[in-house]
XYZ file of C-alpha atoms in Angstrom:
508
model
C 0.000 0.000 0.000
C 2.757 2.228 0.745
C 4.028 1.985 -2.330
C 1.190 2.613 -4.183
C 0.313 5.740 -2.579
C 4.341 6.983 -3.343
C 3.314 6.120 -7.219
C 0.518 8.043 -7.252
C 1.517 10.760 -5.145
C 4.327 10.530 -7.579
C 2.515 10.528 -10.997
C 0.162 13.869 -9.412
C 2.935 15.690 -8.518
C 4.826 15.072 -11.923
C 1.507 16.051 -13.977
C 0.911 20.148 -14.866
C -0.797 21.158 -11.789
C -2.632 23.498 -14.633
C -4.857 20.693 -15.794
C -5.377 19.282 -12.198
C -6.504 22.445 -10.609
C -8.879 22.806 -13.498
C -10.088 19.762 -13.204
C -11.162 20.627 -9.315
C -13.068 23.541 -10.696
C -14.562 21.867 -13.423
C -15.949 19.035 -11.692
C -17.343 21.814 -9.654
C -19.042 24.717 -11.852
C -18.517 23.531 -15.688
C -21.842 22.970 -16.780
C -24.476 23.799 -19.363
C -27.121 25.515 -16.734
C -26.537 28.945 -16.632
C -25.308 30.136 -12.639
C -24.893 32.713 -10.231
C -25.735 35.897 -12.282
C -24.989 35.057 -15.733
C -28.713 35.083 -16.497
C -28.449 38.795 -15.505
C -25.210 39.977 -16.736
C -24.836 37.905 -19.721
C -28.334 39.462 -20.658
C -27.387 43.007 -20.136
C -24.067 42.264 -22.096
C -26.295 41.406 -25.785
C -29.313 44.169 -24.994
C -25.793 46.506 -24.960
C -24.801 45.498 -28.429
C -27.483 44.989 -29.853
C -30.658 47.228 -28.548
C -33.096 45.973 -30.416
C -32.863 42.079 -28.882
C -35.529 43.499 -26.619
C -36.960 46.918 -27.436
C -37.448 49.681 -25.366
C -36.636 46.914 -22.275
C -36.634 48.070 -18.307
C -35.650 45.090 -16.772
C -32.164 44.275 -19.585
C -31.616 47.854 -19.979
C -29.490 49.175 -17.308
C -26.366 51.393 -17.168
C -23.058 49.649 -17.947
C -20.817 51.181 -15.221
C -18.210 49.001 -14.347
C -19.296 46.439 -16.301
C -18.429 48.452 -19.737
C -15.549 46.533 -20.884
C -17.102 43.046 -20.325
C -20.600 43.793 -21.668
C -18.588 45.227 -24.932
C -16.655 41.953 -24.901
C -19.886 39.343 -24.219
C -21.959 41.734 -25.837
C -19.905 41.193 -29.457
C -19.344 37.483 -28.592
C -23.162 37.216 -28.265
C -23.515 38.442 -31.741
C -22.513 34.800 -32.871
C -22.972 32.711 -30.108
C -26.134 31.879 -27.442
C -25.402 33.021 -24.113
C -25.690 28.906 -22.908
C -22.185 28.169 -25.032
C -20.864 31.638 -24.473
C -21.080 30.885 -20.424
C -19.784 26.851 -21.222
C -17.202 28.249 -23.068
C -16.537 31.451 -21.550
C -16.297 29.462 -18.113
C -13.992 26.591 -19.454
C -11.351 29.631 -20.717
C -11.454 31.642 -17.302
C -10.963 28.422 -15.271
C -7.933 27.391 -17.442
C -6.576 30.616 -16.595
C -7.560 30.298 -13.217
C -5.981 26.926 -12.493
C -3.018 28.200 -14.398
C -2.819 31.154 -11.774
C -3.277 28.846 -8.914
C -0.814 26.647 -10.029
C 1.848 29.324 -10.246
C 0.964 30.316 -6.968
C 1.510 27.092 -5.350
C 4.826 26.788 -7.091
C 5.618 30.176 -5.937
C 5.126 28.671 -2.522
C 6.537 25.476 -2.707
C 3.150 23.410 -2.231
C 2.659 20.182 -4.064
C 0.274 19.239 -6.420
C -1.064 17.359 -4.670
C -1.518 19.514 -1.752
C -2.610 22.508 -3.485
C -5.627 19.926 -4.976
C -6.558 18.658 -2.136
C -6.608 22.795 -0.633
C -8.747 23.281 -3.723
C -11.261 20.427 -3.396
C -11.909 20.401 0.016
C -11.248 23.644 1.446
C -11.226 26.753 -1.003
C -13.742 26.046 -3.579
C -16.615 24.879 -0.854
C -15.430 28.058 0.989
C -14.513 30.523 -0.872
C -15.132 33.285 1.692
C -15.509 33.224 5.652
C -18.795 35.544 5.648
C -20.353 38.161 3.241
C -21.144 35.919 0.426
C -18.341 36.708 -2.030
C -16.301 34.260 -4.435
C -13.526 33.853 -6.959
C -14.211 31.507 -8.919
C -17.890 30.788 -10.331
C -20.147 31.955 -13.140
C -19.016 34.109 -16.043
C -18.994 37.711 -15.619
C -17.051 40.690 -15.255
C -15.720 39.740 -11.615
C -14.925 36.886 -12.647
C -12.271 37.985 -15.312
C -11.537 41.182 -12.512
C -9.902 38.038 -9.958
C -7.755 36.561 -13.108
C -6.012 39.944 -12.935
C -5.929 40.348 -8.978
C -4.518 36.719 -9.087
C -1.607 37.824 -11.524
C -1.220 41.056 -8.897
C -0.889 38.799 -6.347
C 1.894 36.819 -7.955
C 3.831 39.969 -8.897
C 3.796 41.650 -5.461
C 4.759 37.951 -3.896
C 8.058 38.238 -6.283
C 8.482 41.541 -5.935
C 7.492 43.035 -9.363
C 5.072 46.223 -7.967
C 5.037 48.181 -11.176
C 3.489 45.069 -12.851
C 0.906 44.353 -9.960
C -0.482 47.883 -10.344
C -0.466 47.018 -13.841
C -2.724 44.148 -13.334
C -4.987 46.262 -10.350
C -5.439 48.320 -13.375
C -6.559 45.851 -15.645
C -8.981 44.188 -12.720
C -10.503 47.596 -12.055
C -11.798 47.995 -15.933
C -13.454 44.536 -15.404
C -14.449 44.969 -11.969
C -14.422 48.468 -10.553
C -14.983 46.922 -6.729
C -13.303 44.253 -6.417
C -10.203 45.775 -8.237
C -10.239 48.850 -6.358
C -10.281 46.868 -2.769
C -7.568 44.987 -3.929
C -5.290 48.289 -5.490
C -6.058 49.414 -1.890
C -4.712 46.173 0.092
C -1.731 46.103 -2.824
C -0.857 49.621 -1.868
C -1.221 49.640 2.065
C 0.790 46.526 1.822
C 4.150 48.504 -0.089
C 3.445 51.081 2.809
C 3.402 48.785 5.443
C 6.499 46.895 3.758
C 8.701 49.730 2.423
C 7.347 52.654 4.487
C 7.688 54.706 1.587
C 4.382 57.259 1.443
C 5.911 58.965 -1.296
C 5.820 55.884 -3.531
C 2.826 54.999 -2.648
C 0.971 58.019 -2.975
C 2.737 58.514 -7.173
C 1.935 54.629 -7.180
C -2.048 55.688 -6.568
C -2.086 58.384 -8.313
C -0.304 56.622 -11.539
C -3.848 54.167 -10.796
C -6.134 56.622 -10.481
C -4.903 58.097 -13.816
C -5.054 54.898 -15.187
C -8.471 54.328 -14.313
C -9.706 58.027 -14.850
C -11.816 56.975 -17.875
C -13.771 54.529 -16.543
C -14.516 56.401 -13.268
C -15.207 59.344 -15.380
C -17.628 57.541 -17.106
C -19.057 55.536 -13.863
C -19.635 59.507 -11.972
C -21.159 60.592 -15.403
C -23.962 58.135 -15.450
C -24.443 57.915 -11.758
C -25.063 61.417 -11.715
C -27.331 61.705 -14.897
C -29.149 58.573 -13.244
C -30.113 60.922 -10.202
C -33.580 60.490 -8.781
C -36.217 62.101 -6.401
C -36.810 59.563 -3.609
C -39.085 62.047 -1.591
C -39.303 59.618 2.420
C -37.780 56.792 0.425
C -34.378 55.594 1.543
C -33.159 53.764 -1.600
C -29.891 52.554 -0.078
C -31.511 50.914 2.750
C -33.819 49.143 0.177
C -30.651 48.483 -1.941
C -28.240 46.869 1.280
C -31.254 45.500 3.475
C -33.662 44.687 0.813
C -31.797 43.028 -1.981
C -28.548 42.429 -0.917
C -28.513 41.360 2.751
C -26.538 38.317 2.291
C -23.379 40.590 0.879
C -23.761 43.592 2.327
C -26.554 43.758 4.383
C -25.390 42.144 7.234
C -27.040 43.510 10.148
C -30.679 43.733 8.313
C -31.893 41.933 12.026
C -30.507 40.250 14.533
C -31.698 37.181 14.087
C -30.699 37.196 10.565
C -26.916 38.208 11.471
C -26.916 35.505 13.923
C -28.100 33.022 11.542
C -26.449 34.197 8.031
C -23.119 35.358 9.538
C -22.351 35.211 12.887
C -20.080 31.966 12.060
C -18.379 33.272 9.258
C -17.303 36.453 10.697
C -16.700 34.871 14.349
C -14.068 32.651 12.040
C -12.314 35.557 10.936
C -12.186 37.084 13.889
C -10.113 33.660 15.180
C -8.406 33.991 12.151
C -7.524 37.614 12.844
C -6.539 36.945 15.925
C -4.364 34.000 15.185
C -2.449 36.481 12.423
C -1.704 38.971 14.976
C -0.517 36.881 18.120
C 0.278 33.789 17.224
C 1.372 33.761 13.026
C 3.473 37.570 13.169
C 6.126 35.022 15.501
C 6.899 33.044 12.536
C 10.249 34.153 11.000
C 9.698 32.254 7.185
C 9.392 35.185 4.261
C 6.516 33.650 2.737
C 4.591 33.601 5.871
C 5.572 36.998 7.047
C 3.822 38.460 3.571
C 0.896 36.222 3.615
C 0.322 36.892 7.376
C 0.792 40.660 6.859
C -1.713 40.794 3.331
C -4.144 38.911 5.925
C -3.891 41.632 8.490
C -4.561 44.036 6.425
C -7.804 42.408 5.025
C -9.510 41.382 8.162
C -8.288 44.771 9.616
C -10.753 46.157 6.426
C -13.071 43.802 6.947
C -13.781 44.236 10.674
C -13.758 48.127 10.399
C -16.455 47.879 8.076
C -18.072 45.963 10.356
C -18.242 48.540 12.694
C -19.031 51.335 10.556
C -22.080 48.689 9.413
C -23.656 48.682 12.859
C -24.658 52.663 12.155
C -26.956 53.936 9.831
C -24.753 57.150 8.841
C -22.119 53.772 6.923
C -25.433 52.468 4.235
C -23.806 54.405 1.422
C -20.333 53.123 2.145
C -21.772 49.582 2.372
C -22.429 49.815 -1.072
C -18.964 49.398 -1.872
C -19.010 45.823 -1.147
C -16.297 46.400 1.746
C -16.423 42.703 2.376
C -15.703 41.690 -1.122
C -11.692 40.835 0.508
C -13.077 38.326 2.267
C -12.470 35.603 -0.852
C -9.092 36.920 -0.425
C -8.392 36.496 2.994
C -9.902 33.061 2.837
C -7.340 32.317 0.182
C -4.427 33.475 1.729
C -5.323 32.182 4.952
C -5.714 28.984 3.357
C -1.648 29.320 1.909
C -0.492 31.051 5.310
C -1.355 27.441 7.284
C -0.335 25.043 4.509
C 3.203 27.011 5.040
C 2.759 27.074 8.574
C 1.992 23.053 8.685
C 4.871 22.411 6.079
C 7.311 24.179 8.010
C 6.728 24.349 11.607
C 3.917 21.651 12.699
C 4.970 18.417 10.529
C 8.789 18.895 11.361
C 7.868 19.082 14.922
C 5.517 15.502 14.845
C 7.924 13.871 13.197
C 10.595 14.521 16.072
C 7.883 13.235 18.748
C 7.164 9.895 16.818
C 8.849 6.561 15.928
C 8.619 6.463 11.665
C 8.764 2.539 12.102
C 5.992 2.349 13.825
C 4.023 5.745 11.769
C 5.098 6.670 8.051
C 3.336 10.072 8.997
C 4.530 10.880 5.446
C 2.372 7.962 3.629
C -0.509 8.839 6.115
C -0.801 12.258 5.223
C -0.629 11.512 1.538
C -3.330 8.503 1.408
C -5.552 10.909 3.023
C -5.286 13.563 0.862
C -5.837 11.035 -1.874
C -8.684 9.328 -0.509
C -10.535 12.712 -0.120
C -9.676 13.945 -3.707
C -10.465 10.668 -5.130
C -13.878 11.183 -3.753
C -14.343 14.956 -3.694
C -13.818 14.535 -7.604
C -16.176 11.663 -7.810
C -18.930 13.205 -5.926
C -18.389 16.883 -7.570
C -18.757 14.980 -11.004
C -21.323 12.815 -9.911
C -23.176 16.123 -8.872
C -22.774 18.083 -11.719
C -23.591 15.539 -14.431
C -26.844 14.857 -12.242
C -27.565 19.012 -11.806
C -27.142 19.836 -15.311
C -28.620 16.484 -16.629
C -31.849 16.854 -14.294
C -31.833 20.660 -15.678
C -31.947 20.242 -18.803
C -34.540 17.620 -19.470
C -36.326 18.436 -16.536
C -39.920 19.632 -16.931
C -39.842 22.984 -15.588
C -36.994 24.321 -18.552
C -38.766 22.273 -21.015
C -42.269 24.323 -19.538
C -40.430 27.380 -19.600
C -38.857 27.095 -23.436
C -42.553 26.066 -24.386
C -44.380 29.230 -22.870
C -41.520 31.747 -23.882
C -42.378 30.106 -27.624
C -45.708 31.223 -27.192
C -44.656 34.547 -25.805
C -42.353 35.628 -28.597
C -45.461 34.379 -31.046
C -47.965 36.468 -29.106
C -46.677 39.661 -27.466
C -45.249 42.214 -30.155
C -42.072 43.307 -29.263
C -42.571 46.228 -27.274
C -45.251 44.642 -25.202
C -44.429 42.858 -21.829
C -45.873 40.195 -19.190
C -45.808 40.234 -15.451
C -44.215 36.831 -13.669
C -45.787 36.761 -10.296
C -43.493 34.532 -8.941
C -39.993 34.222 -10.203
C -38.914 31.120 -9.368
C -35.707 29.019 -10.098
C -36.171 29.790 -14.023
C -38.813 32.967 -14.189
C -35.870 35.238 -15.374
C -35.353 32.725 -18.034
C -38.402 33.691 -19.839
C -36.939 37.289 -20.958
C -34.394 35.804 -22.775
C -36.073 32.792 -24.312
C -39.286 34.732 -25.052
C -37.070 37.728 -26.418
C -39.508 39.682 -24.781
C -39.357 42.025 -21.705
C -40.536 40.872 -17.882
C -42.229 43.790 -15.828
C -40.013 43.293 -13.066
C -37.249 41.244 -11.741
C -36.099 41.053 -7.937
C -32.786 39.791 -9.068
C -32.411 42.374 -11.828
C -32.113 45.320 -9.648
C -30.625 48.494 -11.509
C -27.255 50.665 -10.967
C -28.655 54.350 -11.031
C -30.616 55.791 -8.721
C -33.827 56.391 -11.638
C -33.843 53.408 -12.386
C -33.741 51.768 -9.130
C -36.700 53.748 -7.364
C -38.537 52.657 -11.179
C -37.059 49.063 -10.317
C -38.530 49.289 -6.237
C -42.069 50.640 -7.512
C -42.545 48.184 -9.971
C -41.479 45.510 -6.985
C -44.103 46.809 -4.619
C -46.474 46.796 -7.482
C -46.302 43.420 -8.435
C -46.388 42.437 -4.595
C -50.153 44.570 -4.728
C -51.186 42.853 -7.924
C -49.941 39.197 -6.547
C -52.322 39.803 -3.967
C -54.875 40.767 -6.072
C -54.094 39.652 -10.062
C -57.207 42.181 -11.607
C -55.272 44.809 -10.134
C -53.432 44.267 -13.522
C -55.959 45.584 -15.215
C -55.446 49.030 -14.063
C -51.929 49.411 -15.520
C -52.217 47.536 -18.559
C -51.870 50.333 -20.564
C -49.386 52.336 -18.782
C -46.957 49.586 -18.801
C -48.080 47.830 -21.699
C -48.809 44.147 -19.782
C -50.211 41.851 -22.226
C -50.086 38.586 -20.226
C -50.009 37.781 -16.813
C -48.000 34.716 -15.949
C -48.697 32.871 -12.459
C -48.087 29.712 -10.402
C -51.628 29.475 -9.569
C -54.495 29.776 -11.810
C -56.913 32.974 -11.755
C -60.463 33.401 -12.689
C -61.348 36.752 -14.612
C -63.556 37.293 -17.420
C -60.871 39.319 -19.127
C -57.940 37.023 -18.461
C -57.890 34.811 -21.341
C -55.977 31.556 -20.553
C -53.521 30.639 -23.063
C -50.707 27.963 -21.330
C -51.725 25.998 -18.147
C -49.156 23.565 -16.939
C -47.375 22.378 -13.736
C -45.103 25.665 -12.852
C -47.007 27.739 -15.142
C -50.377 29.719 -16.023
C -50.071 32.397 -18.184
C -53.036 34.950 -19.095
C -53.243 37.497 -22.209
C -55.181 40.409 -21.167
C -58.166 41.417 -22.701
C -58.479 45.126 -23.525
């Protein structure tokens, strides 16, 4: 057996851990069911090129922002392609970069393949953050592309190349303008920390804010333009507490803290504490750098946390402050590989007899064991998710009513989904046709989002009460009224009944 284990151990370690660490994240989220918010994103990205997909639309017609470069870039690509293969595809690219990344990264720090799949498997991609909701690696969008970039900025500060980290902070800003900014921040408190040079770091921001000056230009220019009167209504409570609780709105209630978060930020806390009093003792380089990045994330992190707990902080919750916590989870997740490698397993192998423990072999048929069957499972998982989805009745129900939808409704017309469900904001794009409102689809300006809350609260009236449609058919041109339960009205005209589905064209 011990043998065995050294030959595969062996054969792992000798493969390109490029193909193995994609293979962890493929067995994970490579699929043909659209996730996370491509359905959104991926939507906005071909209404942006081409306007006319879905005429005069509110719910696929929102400002770019940050999302500029990667809706120009989908957006193009969608000119050819169906957003299903452009996310297969689009995925499959981003995680062979990804696992390419990774795999440098390991190198960088000495950690097996082996190891750094096992890391992968069954502690990173499960958890990719300790609270807040954020991740690395997942669905296709602009974020997703933004971490490829903080990734290579990452490697270049570990080796010591800072002109080409901003360079990449930079580059993850234009595809992300959050999560690269939080990261140019950590980058540059980090050289300040490090060097204790505020000169440099102050011409090293300012060389990244004139980097990124057309893009923030443009963000400020339709932000402003976007500005609304909200008369008594808050809109960025309803934006943090309302939609977005489980990233930023942390402290919506009590009980939901306690049950959402309370773990996850109690473990970085532990974490936290661990980097200050316990990790800052170690004397390796690599540990010193990755204990000091982690300080200065959960340092972020648990400020923010403070500032949440007043209501003065709702607009600076909007920046996603907790968006480092994928990064800290990361790096914490190197810091105590290094820390086991080089301090704990040295010290149990002085306290026990090999002959009678090959602590080496041990360690190593574990980790095999559990990626054997992490891989197994994940596979077993996905083939089942994505097989289930796509024959499953409710997409083949959905496809079939969005047919009739696109036959029925003229293109400026749209229906009302009482009740999203798992594939509701499906319908849009196979009907080609627009939805009256999406939760999920909430808006970036201020106009649009007190539009976007109205048309919420309206369609939480009308659920109530479905003839209630009736009274804004015309304003909002509803032509069908689409429901999970079936409604009696002499001037709702049934036209699809089926297990998720009843759907309703309006008679004038």
């Amino acid at each position: 057996m011990t043998k065995f284990i050294e030959k595969v151990a062996v054969f792992l370690n000798r493969i390109d851990g490029t193909w193995l660490n994609f293979l962890a994240i493929s067995s994970v989220f490579l699929g043909i069911r659209l996730i996370y918010n491509e359905e959104q994103y991926l939507g906005y990205a071909k209404q942006f090129m081409d306007p006319n997909w879905i005429p005069a639309s509110f719910s696929m017609s929102d400002f770019a922002g940050s999302r500029i470069v990667f809706q120009f870039i989908a957006g193009s690509l969608l000119k050819w392609m169906n957003i299903e293969s452009l996310a297969f595809f689009g995925r499959a690219l981003v995680f062979l970069l990804m696992a390419y990344l990774l795999k440098q990264v390991f190198r960088y720090f000495n950690i097996s393949n082996l190891a750094g799949l096992f890391y992968l498997l069954i502690i990173f991609i499960p958890h990719q953050s300790l609270f807040a909701g954020e991740w690395m690696i997942g669905g296709l969008e602009g974020k997703s592309i933004a971490y490829l970039f903080i990734l290579s900025g990452l490697l270049s500060l570990f080796r010591g190349k800072y002109a080409l980290g901003l360079f990449f902070a930079v580059l993850a800003t234009y595809f992300h303008i959050l999560a690269g900014g939080w990261f140019t921040l950590v980058f540059l408190i980090f050289r300040l920390v490090s060097e204790k040079t505020v000169f440099k770091q102050m011409l090293a921001g300012v060389i990244y804010l004139t980097a990124t000056m057309p893009l923030l230009v443009y963000f400020y220019l339709g932000l402003t333009e976007g500005k609304a009167e909200t008369g008594s209504i808050n809109l960025d409570e309803i934006y943090v507490y309302y939609r977005n609780p489980h990233h930023i709105g942390l402290f919506q209630s009590a009980e939901y803290f306690f049950q959402r978060h309370l773990g996850g930020v109690l473990l970085s806390l532990f974490s936290f504490l661990l980097c200050i009093f316990v990790f800052s003792s170690f004397t390796d380089r690599n540990i010193k750098v990755l204990n000091t990045l982690n300080i200065i994330l959960f340092s972020q992190q648990f400020i923010f946390l403070a500032l949440a707990l007043f209501p003065f902080a709702l607009p600076l919750l909007k920046l996603y402050p907790w968006r480092t916590s994928s990064l800290s989870a990361l790096l914490t997740g190197l810091e105590l590989i290094l820390i086991f490698k080089s301090y704990i397993y040295p010290f149990i192998l002085k306290k026990i007899n090999p002959e009678k423990l090959n602590l080496k072999m041990l360690i190593r048929g574990g980790m095999i064991v559990c990626i054997l069957f992490m891989i197994s499972l994940n596979l077993y998982q996905l083939i089942s998710k994505n097989t289930t989805y796509y024959r499953g009745e409710l997409r083949q129900e959905t496809i079939e009513l969005a047919r009739l939808l696109n036959k029925r409704l003229s293109s400026n017309d749209c229906f009302i989904l009482l009740n999203e469900g798992s594939e509701g904001s499906s319908l849009m794009r196979h009907s080609e046709r627009d939805c009256f409102v999406l939760h999920r689809f909430v808006p970036t300006t201020e106009k649009q989002m007190m539009e976007w809350y109205e048309r919420l609260q309206l369609r939480d009236t009308i659920s109530q009460n479905p003839e209630l449609v009736l009274l804004y058919q015309q304003k909002y041109s509803i032509t069908c009224l689409i429901s999970s339960e079936a409604v009696d009205h002499p001037r709702f005209e049934l036209c699809f009944s089926g297990k998720y589905y009843y759907a309703y064209f309006l008679k004038p």
